Coordinates of C-alpha atoms in Angstrom, one line a residue:
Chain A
X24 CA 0.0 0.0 0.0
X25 CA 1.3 3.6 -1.0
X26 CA 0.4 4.3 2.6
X27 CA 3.2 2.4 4.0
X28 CA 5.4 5.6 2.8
X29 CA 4.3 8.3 4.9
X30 CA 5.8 8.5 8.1
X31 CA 4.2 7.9 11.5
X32 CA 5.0 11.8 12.3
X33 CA 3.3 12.8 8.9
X34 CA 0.8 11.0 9.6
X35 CA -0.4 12.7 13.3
X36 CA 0.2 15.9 11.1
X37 CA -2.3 15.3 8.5
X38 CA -4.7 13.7 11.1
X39 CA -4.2 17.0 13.4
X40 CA -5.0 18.8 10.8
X41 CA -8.4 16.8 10.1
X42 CA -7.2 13.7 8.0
X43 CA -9.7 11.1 9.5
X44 CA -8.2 8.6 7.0
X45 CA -4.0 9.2 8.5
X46 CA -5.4 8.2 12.1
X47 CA -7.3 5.0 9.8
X48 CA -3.5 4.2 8.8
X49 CA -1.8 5.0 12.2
X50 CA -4.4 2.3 13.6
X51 CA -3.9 -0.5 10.9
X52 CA -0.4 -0.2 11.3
X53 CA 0.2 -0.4 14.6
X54 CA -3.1 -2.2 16.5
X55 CA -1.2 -5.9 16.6
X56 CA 1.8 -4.7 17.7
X57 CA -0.3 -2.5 20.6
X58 CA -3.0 -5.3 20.8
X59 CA 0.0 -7.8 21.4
X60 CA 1.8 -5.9 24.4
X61 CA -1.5 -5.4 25.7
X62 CA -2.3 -9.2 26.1
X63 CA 1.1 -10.5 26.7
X64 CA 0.0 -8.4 30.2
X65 CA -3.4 -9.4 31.0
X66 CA -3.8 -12.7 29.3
X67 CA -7.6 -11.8 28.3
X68 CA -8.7 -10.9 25.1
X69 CA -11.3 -8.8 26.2
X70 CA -9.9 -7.0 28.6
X71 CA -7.2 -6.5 26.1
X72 CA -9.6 -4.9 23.6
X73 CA -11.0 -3.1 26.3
X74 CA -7.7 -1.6 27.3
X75 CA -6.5 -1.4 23.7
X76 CA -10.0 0.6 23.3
X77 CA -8.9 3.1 25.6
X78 CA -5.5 3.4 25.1
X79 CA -6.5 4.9 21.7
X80 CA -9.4 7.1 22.8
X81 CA -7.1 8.0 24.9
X82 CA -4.7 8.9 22.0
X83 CA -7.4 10.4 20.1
X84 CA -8.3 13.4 22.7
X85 CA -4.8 13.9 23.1
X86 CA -4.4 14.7 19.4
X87 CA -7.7 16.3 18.8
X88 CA -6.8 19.0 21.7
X89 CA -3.2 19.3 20.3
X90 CA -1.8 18.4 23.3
X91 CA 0.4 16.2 21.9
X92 CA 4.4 17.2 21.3
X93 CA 5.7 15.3 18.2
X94 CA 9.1 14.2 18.8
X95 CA 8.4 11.3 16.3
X96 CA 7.9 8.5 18.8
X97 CA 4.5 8.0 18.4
X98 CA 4.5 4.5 18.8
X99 CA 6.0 4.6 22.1
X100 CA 4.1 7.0 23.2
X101 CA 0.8 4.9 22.6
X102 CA 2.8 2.2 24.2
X103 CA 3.0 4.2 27.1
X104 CA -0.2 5.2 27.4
X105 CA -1.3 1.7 27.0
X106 CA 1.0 0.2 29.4
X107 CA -0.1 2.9 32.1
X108 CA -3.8 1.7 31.5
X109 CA -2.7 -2.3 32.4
X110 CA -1.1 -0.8 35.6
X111 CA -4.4 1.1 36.6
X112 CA -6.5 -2.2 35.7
X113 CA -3.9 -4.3 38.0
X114 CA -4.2 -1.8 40.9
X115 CA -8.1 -1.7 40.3
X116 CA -7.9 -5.5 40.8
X117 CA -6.2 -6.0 43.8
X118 CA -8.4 -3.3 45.4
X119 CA -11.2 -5.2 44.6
X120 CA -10.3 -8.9 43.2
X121 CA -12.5 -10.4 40.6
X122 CA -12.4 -14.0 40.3
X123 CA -12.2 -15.6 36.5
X124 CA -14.9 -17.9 36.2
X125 CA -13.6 -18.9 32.9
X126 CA -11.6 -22.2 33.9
X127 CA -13.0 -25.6 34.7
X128 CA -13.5 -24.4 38.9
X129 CA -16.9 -22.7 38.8
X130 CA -17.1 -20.2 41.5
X131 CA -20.5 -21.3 41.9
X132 CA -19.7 -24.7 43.0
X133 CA -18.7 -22.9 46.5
X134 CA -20.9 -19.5 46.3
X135 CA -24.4 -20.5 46.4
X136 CA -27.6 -18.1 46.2
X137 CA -28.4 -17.7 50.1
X138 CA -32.1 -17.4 48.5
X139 CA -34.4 -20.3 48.7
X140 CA -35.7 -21.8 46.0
X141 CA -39.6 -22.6 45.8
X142 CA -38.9 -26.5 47.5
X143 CA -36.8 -25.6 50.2
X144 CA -39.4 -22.5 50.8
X145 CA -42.3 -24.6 50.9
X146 CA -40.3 -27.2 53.4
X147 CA -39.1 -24.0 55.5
X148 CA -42.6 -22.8 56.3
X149 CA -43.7 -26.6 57.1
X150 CA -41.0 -27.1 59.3
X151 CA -41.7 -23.9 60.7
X152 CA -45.7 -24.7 60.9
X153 CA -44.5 -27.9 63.1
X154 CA -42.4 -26.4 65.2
X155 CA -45.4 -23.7 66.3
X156 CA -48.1 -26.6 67.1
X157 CA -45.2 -28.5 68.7
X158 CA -44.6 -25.0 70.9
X159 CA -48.3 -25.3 71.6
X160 CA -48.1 -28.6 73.4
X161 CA -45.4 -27.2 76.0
X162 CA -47.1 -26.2 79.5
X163 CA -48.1 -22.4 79.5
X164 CA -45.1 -20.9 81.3
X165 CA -42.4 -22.7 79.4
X166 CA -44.6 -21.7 76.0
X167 CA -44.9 -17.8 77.3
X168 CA -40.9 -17.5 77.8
X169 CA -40.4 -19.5 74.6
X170 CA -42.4 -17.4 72.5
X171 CA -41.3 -13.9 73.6
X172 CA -37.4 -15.2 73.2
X173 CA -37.1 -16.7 69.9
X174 CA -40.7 -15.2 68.5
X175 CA -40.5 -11.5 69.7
X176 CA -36.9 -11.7 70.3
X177 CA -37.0 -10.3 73.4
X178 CA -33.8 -10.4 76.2
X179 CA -34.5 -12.8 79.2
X180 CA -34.4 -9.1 81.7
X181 CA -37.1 -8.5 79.3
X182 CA -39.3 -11.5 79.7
X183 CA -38.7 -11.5 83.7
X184 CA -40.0 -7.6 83.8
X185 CA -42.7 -8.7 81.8
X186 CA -43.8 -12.0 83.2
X187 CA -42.9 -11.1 86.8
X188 CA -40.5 -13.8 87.6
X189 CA -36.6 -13.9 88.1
X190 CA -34.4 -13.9 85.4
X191 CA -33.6 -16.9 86.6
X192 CA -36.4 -19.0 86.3
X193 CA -37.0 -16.9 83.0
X194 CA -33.5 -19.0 81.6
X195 CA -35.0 -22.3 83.3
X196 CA -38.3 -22.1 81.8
X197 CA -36.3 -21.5 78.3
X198 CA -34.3 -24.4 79.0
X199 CA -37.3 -27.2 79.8
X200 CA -38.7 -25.4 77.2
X201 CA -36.4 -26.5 74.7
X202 CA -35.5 -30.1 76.5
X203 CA -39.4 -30.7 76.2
X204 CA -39.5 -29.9 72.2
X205 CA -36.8 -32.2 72.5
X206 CA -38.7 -35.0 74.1
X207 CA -41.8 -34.4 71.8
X208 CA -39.8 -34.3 68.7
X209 CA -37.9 -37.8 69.9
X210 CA -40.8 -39.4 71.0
X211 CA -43.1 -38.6 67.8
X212 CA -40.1 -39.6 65.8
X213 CA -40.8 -36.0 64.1
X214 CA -38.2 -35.3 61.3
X215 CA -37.7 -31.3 61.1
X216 CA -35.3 -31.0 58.4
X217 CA -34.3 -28.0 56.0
Chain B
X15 CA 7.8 -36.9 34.4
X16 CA 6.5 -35.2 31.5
X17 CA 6.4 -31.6 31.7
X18 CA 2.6 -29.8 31.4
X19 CA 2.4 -26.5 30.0
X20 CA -0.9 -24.6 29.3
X21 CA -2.1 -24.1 26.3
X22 CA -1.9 -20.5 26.4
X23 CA 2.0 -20.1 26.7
X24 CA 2.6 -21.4 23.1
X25 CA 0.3 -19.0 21.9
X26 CA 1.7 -16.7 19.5
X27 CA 1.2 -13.4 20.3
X28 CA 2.4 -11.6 17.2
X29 CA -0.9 -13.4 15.8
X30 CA -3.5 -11.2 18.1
X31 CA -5.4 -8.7 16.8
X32 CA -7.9 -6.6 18.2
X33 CA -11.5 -7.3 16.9
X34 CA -13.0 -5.3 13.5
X35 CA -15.6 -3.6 15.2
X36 CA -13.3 -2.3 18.1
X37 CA -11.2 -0.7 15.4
X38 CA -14.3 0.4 13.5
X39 CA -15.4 2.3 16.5
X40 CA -12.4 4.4 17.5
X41 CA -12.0 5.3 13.7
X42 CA -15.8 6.3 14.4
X43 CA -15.4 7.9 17.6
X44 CA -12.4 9.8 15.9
X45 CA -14.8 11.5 13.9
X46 CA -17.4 12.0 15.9
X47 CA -15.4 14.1 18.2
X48 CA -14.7 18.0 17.9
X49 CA -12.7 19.9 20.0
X50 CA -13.9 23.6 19.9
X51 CA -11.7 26.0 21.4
X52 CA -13.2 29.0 22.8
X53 CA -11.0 31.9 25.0
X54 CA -8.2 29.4 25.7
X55 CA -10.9 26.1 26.8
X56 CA -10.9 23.5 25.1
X57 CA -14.6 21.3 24.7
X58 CA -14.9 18.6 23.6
X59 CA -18.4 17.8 21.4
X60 CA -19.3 14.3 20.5
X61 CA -21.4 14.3 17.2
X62 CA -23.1 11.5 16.0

């Protein structure tokens, strides 16, 4: 191509001067060799575009302002800017890591959606259903305590002011409370599982 | 033992090249943007 003539510093000249076409040559010639530094860093071909993206828009503002001093090393100077770019990305990294879910390990496999899905929901509110009639078979004072600990989630000072009793007996009341469930659930063979 | 390498380290990098339509865009960006200099500023217009 006749292009191949004109120089890299002719070339930012003409496109200074509003040659859309000289930056359309700057870019052909020189995107692999920018494309390759770019990914012989990052080892991701689209973060490399990405990078490689910016690196030139990056060029282009520069050049459109005419803030850019042509000592003919344009090359190097796009270099430049792209190599400061893969810094910034590594920084922004380890500031806040980002795990590649590209290889064989699937993050997934060990991060699981903490939201329930419509079976375990449906089990959830049975198990929870059973554990409410079980609570009703329990004698009235170990039921009262019961209910305003775990239901209203009250603090056993709490339940004494209210019920009128120590917070020791309060804590007692809990604790039969909970060994009688216990006994119910054992003796009914009751499976409460989630 | 044999040795195991990845597949990636015999990959030639003098082979990459960014995609068309990232290319396509900068040389479209390129001309979509104006600088207009007015009393020493310099702005910057996007024109589609």
């Amino acid at each position: 191509m006749e292009h191949k003539f004109i120089s890299d510093a002719n070339l930012v000249s003409n496109y200074i001067k509003g040659d859309e076409s000289a930056l359309e040559i700057l870019v052909t010639r020189h995107k692999q060799k920018i494309y390759s530094f770019i990914y012989s860093k990052v080892y991701d071909r689209d973060v490399a575009e990405d990078i490689f993206q910016d690196t030139f828009i990056k060029v282009i503002n520069t050049l459109k302002r005419g803030a850019y001093n042509e000592e003919g090393k344009f090359l190097p100077w796009v270099m430049r800017i792209s190599h400061n770019l893969v810094i910034d990305l590594f920084r922004k990294n380890t500031r806040m890591p980002k795990f590649d879910n590209s290889g064989d390990f699937s993050i997934f496999s060990v991060l699981s959606d903490n939201a329930l899905n419509a079976e375990k929901m449906i089990i959830k509110e049975q198990v929870e259903s059973d554990v409410r009639r079980l609570v009703e078979e329990l004698p009235e004072d170990q039921k009262e305590v019961l209910m305003m600990r775990i239901y209203n989630d009250m603090s056993f000072k709490e339940i004494s002011d209210r019920t009128g009793v120590s917070i020791n007996t309060a804590l007692g009341r809990m604790r039969y409370a909970l060994i009688n469930l216990r006994k119910i659930i054992d003796k009914h063979n009751i499976v409460l599982t989630n | 033992m044999a040795k195991l390498y990845p597949e990636n380290s015999i990959e030639n990098f003098n082979d990459l090249k960014p995609k068309e339509e990232t290319v396509n865009f900068l040389l479209n960006y390129s001309k979509a943007l104006s600088v207009i200099n007015y009393n020493k500023m310099k702005f910057e217009a996007l024109l589609n």
